[in-house]
XYZ file of C-alpha atoms in Angstrom:
574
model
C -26.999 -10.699 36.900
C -24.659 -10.860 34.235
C -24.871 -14.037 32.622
C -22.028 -13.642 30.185
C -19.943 -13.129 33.292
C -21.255 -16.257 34.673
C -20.466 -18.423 32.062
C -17.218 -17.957 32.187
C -16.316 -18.805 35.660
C -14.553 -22.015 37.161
C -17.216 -23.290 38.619
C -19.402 -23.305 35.027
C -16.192 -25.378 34.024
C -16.175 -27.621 36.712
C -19.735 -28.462 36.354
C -19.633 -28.885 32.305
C -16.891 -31.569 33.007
C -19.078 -32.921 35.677
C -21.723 -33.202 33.298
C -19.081 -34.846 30.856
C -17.391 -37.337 32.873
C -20.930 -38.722 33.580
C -22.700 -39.123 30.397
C -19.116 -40.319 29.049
C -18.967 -43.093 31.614
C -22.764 -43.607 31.055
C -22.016 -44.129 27.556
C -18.701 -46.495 27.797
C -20.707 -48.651 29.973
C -23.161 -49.450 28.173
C -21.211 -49.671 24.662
C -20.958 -53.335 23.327
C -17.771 -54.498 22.968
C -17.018 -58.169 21.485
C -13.977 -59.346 24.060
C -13.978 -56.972 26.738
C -10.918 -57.961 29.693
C -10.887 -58.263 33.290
C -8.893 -55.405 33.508
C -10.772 -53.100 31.527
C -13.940 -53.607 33.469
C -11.937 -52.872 36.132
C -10.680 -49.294 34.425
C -14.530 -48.708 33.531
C -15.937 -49.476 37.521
C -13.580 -47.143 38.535
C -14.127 -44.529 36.351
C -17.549 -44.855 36.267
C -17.592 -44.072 40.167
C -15.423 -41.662 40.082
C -17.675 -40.006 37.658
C -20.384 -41.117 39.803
C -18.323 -38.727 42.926
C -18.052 -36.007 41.205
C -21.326 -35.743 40.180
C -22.004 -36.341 43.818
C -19.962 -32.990 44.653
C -21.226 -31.180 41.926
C -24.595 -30.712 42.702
C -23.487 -30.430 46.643
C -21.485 -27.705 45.795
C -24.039 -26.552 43.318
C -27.472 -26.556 45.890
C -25.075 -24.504 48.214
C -24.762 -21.888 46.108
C -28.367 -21.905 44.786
C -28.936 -21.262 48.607
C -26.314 -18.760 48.865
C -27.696 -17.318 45.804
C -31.322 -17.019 47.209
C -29.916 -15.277 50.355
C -27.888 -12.505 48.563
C -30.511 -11.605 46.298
C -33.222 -10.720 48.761
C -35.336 -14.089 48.328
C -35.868 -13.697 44.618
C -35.599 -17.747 44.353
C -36.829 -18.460 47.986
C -40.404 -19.028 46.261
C -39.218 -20.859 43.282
C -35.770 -22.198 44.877
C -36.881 -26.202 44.654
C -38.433 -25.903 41.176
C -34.810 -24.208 40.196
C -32.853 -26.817 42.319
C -34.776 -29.529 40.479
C -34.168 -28.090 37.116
C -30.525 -28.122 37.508
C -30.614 -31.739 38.857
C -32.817 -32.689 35.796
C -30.622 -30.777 33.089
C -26.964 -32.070 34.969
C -28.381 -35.576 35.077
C -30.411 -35.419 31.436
C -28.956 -35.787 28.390
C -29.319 -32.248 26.901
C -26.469 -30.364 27.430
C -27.872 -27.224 26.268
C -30.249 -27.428 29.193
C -27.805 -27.406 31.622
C -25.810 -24.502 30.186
C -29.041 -22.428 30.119
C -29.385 -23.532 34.116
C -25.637 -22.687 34.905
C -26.118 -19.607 33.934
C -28.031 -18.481 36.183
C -25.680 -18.181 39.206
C -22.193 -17.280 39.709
C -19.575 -19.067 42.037
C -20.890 -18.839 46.285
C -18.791 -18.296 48.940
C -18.772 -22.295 49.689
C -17.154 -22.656 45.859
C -14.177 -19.660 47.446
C -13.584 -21.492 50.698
C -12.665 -24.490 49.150
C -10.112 -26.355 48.037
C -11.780 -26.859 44.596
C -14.265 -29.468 43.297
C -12.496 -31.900 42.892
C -9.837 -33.705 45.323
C -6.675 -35.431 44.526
C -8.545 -39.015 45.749
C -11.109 -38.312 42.655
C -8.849 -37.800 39.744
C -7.863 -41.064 38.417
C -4.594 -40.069 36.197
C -2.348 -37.339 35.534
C -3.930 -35.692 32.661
C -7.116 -35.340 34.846
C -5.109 -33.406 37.409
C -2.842 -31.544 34.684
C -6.573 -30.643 33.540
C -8.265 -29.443 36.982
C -4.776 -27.075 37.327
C -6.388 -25.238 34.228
C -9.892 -25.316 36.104
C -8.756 -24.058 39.012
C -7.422 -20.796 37.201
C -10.401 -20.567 34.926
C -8.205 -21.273 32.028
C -10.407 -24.608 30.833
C -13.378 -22.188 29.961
C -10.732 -19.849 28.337
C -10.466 -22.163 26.017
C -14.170 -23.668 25.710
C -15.353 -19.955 24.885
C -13.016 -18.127 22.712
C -13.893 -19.931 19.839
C -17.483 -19.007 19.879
C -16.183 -15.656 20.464
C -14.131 -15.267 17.444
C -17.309 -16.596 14.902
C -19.346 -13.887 16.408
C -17.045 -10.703 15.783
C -15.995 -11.878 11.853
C -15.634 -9.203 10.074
C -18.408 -9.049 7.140
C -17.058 -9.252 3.566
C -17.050 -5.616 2.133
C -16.999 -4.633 -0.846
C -13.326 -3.164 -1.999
C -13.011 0.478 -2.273
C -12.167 2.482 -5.425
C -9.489 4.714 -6.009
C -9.822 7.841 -8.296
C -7.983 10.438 -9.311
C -9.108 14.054 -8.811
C -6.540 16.382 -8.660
C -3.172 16.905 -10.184
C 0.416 19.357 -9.581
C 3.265 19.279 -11.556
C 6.725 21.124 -11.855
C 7.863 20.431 -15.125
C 10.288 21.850 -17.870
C 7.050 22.195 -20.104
C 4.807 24.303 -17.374
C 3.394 24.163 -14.219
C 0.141 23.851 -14.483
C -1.570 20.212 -15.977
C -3.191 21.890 -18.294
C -0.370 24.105 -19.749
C 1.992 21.045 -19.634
C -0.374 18.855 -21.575
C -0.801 21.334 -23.866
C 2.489 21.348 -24.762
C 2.848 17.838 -24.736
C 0.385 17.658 -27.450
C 2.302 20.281 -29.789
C 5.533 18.459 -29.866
C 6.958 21.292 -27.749
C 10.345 20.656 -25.786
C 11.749 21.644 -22.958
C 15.027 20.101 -23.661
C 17.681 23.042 -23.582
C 20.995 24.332 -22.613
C 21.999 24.416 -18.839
C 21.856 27.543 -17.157
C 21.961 26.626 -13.642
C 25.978 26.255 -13.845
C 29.169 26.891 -15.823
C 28.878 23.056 -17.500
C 31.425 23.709 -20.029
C 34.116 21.013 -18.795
C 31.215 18.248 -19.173
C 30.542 16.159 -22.694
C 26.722 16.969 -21.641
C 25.523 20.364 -21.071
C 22.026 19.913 -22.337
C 18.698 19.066 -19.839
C 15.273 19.175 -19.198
C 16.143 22.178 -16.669
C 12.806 24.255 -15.341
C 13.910 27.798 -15.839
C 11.079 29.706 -13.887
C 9.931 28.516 -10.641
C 8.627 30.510 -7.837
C 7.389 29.033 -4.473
C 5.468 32.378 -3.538
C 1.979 31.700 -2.073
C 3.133 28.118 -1.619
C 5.983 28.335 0.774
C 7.429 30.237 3.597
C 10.132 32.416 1.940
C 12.176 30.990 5.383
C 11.933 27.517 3.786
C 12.310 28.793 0.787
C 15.790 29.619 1.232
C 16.855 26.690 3.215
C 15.345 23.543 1.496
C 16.500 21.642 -1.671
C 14.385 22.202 -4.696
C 13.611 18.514 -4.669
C 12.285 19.360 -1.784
C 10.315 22.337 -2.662
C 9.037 21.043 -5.493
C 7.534 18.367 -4.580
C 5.542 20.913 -1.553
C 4.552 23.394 -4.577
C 3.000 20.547 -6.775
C 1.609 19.255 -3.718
C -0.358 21.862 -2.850
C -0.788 22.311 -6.488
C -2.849 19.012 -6.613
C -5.071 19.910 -4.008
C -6.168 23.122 -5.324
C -6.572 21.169 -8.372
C -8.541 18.554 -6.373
C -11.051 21.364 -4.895
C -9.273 21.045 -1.317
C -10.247 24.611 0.014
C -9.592 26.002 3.180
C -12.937 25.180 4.241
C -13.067 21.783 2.528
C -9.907 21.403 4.425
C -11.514 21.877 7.810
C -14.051 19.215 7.169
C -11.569 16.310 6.381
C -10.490 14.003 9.160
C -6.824 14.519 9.002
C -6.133 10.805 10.358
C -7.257 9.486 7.219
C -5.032 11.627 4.852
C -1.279 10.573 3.844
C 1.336 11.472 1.951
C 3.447 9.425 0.056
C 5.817 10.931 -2.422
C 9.211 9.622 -2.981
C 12.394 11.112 -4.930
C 15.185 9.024 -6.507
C 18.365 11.465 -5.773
C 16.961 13.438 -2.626
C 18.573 16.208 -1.227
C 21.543 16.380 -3.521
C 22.463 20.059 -3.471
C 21.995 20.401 0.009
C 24.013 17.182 1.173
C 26.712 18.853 -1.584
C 27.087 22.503 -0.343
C 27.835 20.974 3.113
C 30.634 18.812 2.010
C 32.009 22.303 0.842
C 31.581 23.701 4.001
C 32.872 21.240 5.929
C 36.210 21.845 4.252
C 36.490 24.799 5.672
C 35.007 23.848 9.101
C 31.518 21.621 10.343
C 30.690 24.949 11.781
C 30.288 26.683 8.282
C 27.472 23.613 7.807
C 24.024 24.059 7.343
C 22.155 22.812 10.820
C 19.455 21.272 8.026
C 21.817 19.790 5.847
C 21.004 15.887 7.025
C 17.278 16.513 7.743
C 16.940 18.132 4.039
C 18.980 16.074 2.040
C 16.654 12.829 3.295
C 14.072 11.776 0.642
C 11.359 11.023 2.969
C 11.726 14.843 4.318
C 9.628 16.470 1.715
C 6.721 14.274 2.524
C 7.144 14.907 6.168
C 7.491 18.776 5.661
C 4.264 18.493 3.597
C 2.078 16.622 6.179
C 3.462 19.167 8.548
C 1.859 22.113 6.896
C -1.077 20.519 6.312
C -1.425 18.891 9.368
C -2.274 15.230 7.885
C -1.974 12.477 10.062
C -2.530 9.377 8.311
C -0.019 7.071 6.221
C 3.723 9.518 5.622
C 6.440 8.230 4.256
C 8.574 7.757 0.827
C 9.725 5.245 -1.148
C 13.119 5.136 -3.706
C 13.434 3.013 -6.321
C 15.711 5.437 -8.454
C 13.488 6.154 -12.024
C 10.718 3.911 -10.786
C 9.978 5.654 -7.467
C 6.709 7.241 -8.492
C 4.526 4.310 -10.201
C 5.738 2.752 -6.462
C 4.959 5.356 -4.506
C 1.415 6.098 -6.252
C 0.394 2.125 -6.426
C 1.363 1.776 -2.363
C -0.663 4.981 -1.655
C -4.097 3.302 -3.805
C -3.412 0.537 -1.641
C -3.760 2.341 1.707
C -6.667 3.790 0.393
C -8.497 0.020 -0.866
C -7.260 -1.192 2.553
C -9.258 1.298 4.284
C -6.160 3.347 6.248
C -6.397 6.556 4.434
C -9.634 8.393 2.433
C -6.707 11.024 0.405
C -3.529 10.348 -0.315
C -0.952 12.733 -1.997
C 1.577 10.874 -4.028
C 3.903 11.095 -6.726
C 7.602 11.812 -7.158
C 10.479 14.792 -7.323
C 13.926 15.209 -8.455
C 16.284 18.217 -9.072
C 19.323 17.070 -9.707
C 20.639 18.834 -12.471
C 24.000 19.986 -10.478
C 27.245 19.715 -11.069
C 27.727 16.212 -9.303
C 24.282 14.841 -10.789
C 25.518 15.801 -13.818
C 28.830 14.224 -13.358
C 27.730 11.128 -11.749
C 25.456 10.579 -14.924
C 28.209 11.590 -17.244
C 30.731 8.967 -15.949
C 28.010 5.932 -16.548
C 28.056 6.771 -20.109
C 24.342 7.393 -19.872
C 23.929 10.720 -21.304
C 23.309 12.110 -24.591
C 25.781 14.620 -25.843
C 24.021 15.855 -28.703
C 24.455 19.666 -27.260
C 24.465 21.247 -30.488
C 20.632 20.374 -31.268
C 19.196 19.854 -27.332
C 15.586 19.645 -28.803
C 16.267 16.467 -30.971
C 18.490 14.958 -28.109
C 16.175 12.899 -26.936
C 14.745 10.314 -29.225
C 13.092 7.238 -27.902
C 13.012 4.351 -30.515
C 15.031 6.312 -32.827
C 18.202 4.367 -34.759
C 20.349 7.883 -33.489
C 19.597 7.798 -30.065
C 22.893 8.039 -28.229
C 21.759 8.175 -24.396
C 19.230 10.168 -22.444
C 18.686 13.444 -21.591
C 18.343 14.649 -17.713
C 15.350 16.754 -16.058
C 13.879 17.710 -12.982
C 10.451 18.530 -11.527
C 8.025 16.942 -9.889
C 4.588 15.377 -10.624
C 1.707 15.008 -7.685
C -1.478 12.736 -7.863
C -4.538 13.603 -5.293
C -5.532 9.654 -4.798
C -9.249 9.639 -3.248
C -11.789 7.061 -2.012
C -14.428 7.317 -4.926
C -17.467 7.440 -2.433
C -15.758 10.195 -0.286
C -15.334 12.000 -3.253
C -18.749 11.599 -4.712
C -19.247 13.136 -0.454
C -17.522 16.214 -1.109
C -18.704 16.613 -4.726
C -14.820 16.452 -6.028
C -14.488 16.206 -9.971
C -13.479 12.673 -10.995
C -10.681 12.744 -13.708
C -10.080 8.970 -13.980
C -9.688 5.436 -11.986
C -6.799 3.933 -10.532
C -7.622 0.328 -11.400
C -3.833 -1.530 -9.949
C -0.557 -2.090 -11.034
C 2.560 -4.269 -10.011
C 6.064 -4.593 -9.321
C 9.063 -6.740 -9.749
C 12.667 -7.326 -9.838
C 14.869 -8.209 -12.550
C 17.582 -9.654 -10.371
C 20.066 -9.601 -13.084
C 21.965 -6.203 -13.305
C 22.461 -2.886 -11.339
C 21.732 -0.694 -14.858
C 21.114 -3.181 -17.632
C 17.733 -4.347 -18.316
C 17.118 -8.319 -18.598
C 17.831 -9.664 -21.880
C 15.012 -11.994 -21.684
C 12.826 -8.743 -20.705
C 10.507 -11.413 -18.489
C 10.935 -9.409 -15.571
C 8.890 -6.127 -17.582
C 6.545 -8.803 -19.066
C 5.771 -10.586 -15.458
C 5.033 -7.472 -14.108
C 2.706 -6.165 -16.703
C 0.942 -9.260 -16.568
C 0.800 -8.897 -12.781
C -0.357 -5.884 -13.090
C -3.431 -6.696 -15.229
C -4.010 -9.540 -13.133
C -4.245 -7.105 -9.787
C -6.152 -4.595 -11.881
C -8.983 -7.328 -13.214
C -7.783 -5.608 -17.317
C -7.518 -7.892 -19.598
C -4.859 -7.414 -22.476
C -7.273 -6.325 -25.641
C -8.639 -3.018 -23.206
C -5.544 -1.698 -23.061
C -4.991 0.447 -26.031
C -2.595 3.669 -24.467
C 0.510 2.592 -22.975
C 2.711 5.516 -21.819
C 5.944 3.726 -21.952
C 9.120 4.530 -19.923
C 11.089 4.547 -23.347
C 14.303 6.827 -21.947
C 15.792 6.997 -25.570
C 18.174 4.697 -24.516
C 19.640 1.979 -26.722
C 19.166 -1.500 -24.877
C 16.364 0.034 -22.301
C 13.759 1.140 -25.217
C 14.082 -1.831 -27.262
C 14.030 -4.764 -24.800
C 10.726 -2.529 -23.525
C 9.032 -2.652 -26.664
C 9.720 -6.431 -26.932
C 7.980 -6.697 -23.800
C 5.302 -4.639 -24.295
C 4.826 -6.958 -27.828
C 5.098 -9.831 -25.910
C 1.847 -9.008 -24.109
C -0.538 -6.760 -26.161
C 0.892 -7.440 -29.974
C -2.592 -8.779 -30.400
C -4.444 -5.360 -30.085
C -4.702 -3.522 -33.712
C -6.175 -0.545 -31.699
C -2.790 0.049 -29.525
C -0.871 3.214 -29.548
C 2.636 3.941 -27.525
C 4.208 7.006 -26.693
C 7.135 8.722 -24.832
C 6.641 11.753 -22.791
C 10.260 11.563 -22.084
C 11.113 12.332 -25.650
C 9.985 16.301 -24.907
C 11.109 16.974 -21.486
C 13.560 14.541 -20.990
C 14.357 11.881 -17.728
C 12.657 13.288 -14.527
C 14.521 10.545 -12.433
C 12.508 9.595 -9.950
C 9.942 12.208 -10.815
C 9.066 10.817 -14.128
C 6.571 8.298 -13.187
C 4.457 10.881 -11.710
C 4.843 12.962 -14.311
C 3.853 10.648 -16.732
C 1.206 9.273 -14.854
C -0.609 12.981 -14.614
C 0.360 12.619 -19.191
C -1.991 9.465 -18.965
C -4.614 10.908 -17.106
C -4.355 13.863 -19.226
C -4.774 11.684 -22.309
C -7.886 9.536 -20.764
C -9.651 13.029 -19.806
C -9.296 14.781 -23.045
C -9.144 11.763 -25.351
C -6.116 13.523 -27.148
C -2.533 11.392 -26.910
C 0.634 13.267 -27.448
C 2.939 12.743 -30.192
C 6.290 10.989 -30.347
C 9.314 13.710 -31.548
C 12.133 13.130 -32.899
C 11.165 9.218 -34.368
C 12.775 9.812 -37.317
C 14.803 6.507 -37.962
C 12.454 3.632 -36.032
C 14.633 0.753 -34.145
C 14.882 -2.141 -36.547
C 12.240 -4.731 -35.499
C 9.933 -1.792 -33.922
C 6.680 -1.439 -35.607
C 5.769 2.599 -36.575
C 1.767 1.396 -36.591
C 1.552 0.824 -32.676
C 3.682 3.959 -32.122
C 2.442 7.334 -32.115
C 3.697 9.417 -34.535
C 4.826 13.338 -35.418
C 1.587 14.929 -34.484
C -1.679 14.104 -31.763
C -3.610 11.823 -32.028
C -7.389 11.439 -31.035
C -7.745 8.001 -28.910
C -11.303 7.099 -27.032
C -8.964 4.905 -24.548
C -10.236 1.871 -22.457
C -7.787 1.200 -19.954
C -4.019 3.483 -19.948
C -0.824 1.551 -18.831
C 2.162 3.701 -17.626
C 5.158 1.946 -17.156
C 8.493 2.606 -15.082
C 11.849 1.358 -14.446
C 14.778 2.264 -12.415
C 18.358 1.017 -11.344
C 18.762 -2.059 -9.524
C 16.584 -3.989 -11.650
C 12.947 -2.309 -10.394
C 9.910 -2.471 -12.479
C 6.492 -1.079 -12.114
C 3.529 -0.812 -14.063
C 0.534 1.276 -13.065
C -3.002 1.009 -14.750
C -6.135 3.794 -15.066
C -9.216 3.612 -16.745
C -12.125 6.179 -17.323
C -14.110 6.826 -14.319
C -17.341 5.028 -15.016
């Protein structure tokens, strides 16, 4: 017989209570009490023979079904049936309680218990909260309660220890390569991939300089059908996708192996599909059937991450996240987080943006945002620099493979560094200025050390956001001094100052520069500091040429309009 199943029913209630009401009365009665009243010896007789019925019908009801017991189960207790009877007398009437559950569960409810009325009858309850009680007996609802406690303790989860994120492969589309290793490269020889535009006739505009990517092909990545249809946000955020994986040693057969549940992809884009959602205002004045049928579907941000799962048929956590120029560090830190929280083993995350059209250009144009130095594109953009005069567009995309450390020590996957935390916050103040107080950058710097267990002396690479912007680059270094001024060994650079703004790309970009950096222990230069900010110290910024750095722990920061910061934090695997 179950005895689990036993436990739990009414009558196992009826008799604990039973059991209750008569060592309760028992123990009232006999309780000293200095100036007891006639009327509360009065209270106490009658409970006490209530208790003293109930008891009464308890073990009638209860010798019953002991007999009923005996007779269903082929005489297994017609030998030993008085010894049982008399344990359960001795255990209800004792003071052990513990004996009496170890009797009780030995039978379940007779047929005399289902042809009743219940144990107990209206004459035998003494108030209403009695009754209101044996309403909950009567539909097993009293043990409910009694049990599910004791339940609960026993399926606790054990404390585990928290999983580890690591990074092992990368992708990029850049203006400076597509390849990690080729765009590194070129990071660390001051190369830039600032230019003229050649997308468009640009003439009209005061800006017709950008961080455009000149040769891009999507063969062996993507279905030339695609191809032709999608926005190159779109498409190249799928190229450095898949890019990453190679990277990551994600073959075919590796590929097979995985459990597809457990892999997401999370890559955002600030601007979406701009081109697309353009070309179909065009049509439509002409007519909505010149439209593209995938014009709404392709000019969505979260479509390239959904078109990506789809082809590789990954299951697990899909979706993006836009927080214009800080989408990336947001989209990489939620996707480490799915992975420490045990929902996803890989996740593919990062950022894309190709807006370098006529109405990005534009829109850009008419915040005052841009530099116009289109005479000399390759000195346009100048983080820190006394000259800067706004910064300079671009477009790519950069992809991190995010991976369970011991899955990847499973698979044998090549480690390039940890993903230790990172942070965000708001600084509720102003749709495209930064705070003048800059305590929204420094809260969440310090929140993200707090989240990644860093302290402020091992950070010595910071990989700042620095858009060559007047107010944005200096209120950034103020912050960053704010919090690691105290560390002789830090050094600061811009990747932004050779390839320009990436939008909502750039964090991912720059992320796969500090990775870069912590694998080959080489940081890039800064170009184009030629006239340092007043009040910004050259000896914590990097200067003209690389630099060799042995770094501890590499903070990337990012921040977009609307007020959004993020800072994201790796280490050497170790």
């Amino acid at each position: 017989m179950n005895g689990a199943t036993s436990f739990s029913s009414p009558l196992c209630t009826w008799l604990v209570a039973a059991c209750m009401s008569v060592t309760c009365a028992k123990d009232t009665s006999t309780a000293p009490h200095a100036f007891p009243s006639s009327s509360t010896s009065r209270r106490r007789r009658k409970a006490a023979a209530a208790s003293a019925t109930t008891a009464a019908a308890s073990l009638s009801i209860r010798n019953k079904c002991a007999a009923s017991a005996s007779a269903s189960s082929g005489g297994l207790l017609s030998s030993g049936g008085s010894s049982s009877n008399t344990s359960l007398v001795s255990s209800l009437c004792g003071s052990s309680l513990q004996g009496f559950m170890s009797s009780c569960l030995a039978f379940e409810p007779c047929s005399h218990y289902y042809a009743s009325n219940g144990l107990f009858s209206s004459t035998s309850v003494p108030n209403r909260k009695h009754r209101r009680l044996l309403s909950r007996a009567h539909s097993g609802k009293v043990m409910a309660v009694a049990v599910q406690p004791t339940k609960e303790v026993a399926k606790k989860k054990p404390v585990t220890k928290q999983r580890r994120v690591v990074v092992t492969g990368m992708g990029v589309e850049t203006p400076l390569g597509h390849d990690p290793e080729v765009f590194y490269n070129n990071l660390l020889e001051g190369v830039s991939g600032i230019t003229q535009i050649e997308a468009f006739d640009c003439a009209q505009f005061p800006t017709r300089i950008a961080g455009e990517i000149k040769s891009y092909t999507t063969d062996g990545w993507v279905a030339p059908k695609l191809s032709k249809r999608m926005d190159k946000f779109m498409l190249y955020m799928l190229t450095a996708g898949k890019k990453a994986l190679a990277d990551g040693g994600i073959t075919d057969d590796v590929m097979e192996e995985l459990d597809k549940n457990r892999c997401g992809v999370l890559i955002g884009s600030a601007m979406g599909g701009m081109k697309v959602f353009n070309d179909a205002i065009e049509a439509l004045r002409v007519s909505y059937r010149k439209m593209n049928p995938f014009c709404v579907p392709f000019a969505t941000t979260n479509m390239g991450s959904a078109m990506l799962a789809m082809d590789l048929g990954w299951m697990g956590p899909n979706y993006s996240i836009s927080t214009a120029c800080a989408t990336s560090n947001f989209c990489i830190l939620n996707a480490a987080n799915h992975i420490i929280r045990g929902e996803a083993d890989l996740m593919l995350c990062g950022g894309s943006d190709a807006a370098i059209i006529p109405i990005g250009l534009g829109g850009f144009v008419a915040c005052k945002a841009l530099s116009q130095r289109n005479s000399d594109p390759t000195k346009a953009s100048r983080p820190w620099d006394m000259n800067r005069d706004g910064f300079v567009m671009g477009e790519g995309a950069g992809v991190l493979l995010l991976e369970e450390l011991e899955h990847a020590k499973e698979r044998g996957a090549t480690v390039y560094a940890e993903f230790l935390g990172g942070s965000f916050t708001c600084d509720a103040y102003h749709m495209t200025e930064p705070r003048p107080d800059g305590f929204g950058v420094i809260l969440c710097i310090e929140n993200a050390l707090a989240q990644a267990g860093v302290s402020k002396e091992d950070v010595n690479y910071i990989n700042a956001h620095a858009t060559s912007t007047p107010a944005g680059d200096l209120k950034e270094y103020q912050a960053l001094m704010h919090c690691f001024g105290q560390n002789p060994d830090l050094r600061i650079n811009s990747t932004k100052s050779m390839i320009g703004h990436l939008l909502g790309a750039a964090g991912a970009v720059e992320a796969v520069a500090t990775v870069q950096a912590i694998r080959t222990g080489w940081i890039h230069p800064n170009v184009n500091l030629e006239n340092p900010d007043e009040g910004v110290d050259t000896n914590v910024l990097a200067g003209p040429k690389k630099e060799r750095l042995d770094i501890k722990a590499a903070l990337s920061n990012s921040f977009g309009f609307g007020g959004h910061n993020s800072s994201i934090i790796f280490a050497p695997y170790k």
